[in-house]
Amino acid sequence: MCVMRMKENPLLVCADVKPSRPDFTVVGVFNCGGVRTEEGVTLVCRVAEMCSDRGDGVIRIPHVETGGTIGAMEFNRSDPRYDFTDPRAIVERDGRRVAALSSMSSLRRAFAPDGVHFVCDDTPLFPLDPRSEEWGAEDPRITRLEDGQYAMTYSSVSRNGVGVSLALSDDLVTWNRQGMILPPANKDTVIFPKKIDGTWWMLHRPILDGLGASDIWIASSSDLVHWGGHQHLAGCRTGQPWEMRKIGAGAHPMEVDAGWLVLYHGVDEKEHYRVGALLLDKQDPRSVLARTPQPIFQPEEPYERNGFFSNTVFPCAAWIEGDEVVTYYGGADSCVCGARLSLSDIMDSLVYGRRAL
Ligand code: MAN
């Protein structure tokens, strides 16, 4: 499998991003949606911030208060009620409920005429919504729709769970928020670029525990806001250790001769994130034609193996240029990276037939 990482990787790191307040520290710029236009590449990045460490053993995490002001939640590191071992969240030992995320993310635009030398805006695209984004907005994915609009899905996180919100734009600068389109617990939502059989389609990933698994689902809509016809599409394969824990769509489906090609992430028992591909039927995307048995892209470089959440490659943007899939992805929940994957190698890695699915 031919994967050419951009030689300038990582393309954006924490030091390239200005904290949104002087008392905040940027702890990650990663998982970005993106599109190429005639002017260059626009990314919308997830920027994670914490309150700067005062060295007093207290973790302070920004959150949005009712009314929209930003406050801080405080946790003493020595408090026995909490488990601090997952760098992403503070978990109550009793009951395993997530008490807080360890950082608060918001979405920022970055632009590079050459697709490599990105400059990130100093302020978020829009303020977080106090009701649904008290703990942040994460993992944007952008699709250029056939009617010329840009549709961005992203995770809205609050104490009530993580759901999926939608924003629309004509110019990638001004975004009109449409609110939450999928209630908790759901994430990893990507919209197809065009209507198929007269309707819009999207992939999404409910988060299930106990009955069912965190698999990829498909749904349809006439207006992009109200979604129905939900159907299970592809599951974690217990016989494939690299994706036995959960899977989720990465970037929006890409149209190829043989169907719709979807990059997705797979998570193993050690919580390492790798990338595989699915091929869906062109006329009926509810039908999976083929899938890659092995990952096509996995953490190898130091900026993918070590970081805020190590051993993670997490693509949220991808498109086809000639015989290449260009992807922008998060490395170890810390930085923005880019890579070019051979399209023909991906197509050759797909295995067709029921046993492969
Ligand atoms: C979850 C999400 C992603 C993140 C991965 C790895 O799937 O929160 O944003 O990149 O975990 O930490």
Coordinates of N, CA, C and O and ligand atoms in Angstrom, one line a residue, residues 30-31 46 88 138-139 187-188 205 246 265 267 271 273 309 312 314 333, ligand 1:
F30 N -5.9 19.3 15.6 CA -5.9 18.0 14.9 C -7.2 17.8 14.2 O -7.9 18.8 13.8
N31 N -7.6 16.6 14.0 CA -8.9 16.1 13.3 C -9.6 17.3 12.6 O -10.5 17.9 13.1
R46 N -10.0 21.1 14.7 CA -10.3 21.0 16.1 C -9.2 21.5 16.9 O -8.0 21.0 16.8
R88 N -8.0 11.9 27.8 CA -9.0 12.6 27.1 C -10.2 13.0 28.1 O -11.0 13.9 27.8
E138 N -16.1 19.3 18.2 CA -15.0 18.4 17.8 C -15.2 17.8 16.4 O -16.3 17.7 16.0
D139 N -14.1 17.4 15.9 CA -14.0 16.5 14.7 C -14.9 16.9 13.5 O -15.8 16.2 13.1
K187 N -21.5 10.2 16.7 CA -20.4 11.0 16.2 C -20.0 10.5 14.8 O -20.8 9.7 14.2
D188 N -18.9 10.9 14.3 CA -18.3 10.4 13.0 C -19.4 10.4 11.9 O -19.6 9.4 11.2
R205 N -22.3 7.2 13.4 CA -21.8 6.1 14.2 C -22.4 6.3 15.7 O -21.9 7.0 16.5
K246 N -14.2 -0.6 17.8 CA -15.2 0.3 17.1 C -14.7 0.8 15.8 O -13.5 0.8 15.6
H265 N -12.1 4.8 10.3 CA -11.1 4.5 11.3 C -11.6 3.2 12.0 O -12.7 3.0 12.2
V267 N -10.6 0.8 15.6 CA -9.9 1.0 16.9 C -9.7 -0.4 17.5 O -10.7 -1.2 17.5
E271 N -6.8 0.7 21.9 CA -7.2 2.1 21.5 C -6.2 2.7 20.6 O -5.9 3.9 20.7
Y273 N -5.7 3.8 16.7 CA -6.6 4.2 15.6 C -5.9 4.0 14.3 O -4.9 4.7 14.0
F309 N -3.0 11.8 22.6 CA -3.6 10.4 22.6 C -2.8 9.6 21.5 O -3.0 9.8 20.3
T312 N -2.5 7.2 17.0 CA -3.7 7.6 16.4 C -3.5 8.3 15.0 O -2.8 9.3 15.0
F314 N -6.3 9.9 12.3 CA -7.7 10.1 12.3 C -8.0 11.1 11.2 O -8.1 12.3 11.3
D333 N -3.9 12.9 18.2 CA -4.7 14.0 18.8 C -3.9 15.2 19.1 O -4.2 15.9 20.1
Ligands
MAN1 C1 -12.4 9.7 19.6 C2 -12.6 11.1 19.2 C3 -11.6 11.6 18.3 C4 -10.2 11.2 18.7 C5 -10.1 9.8 19.0 C6 -8.7 9.4 19.6 O1 -12.8 8.8 18.6 O2 -12.7 11.9 20.3 O3 -11.7 13.0 18.2 O4 -9.2 11.6 17.8 O5 -11.1 9.4 20.0 O6 -8.5 9.9 20.8

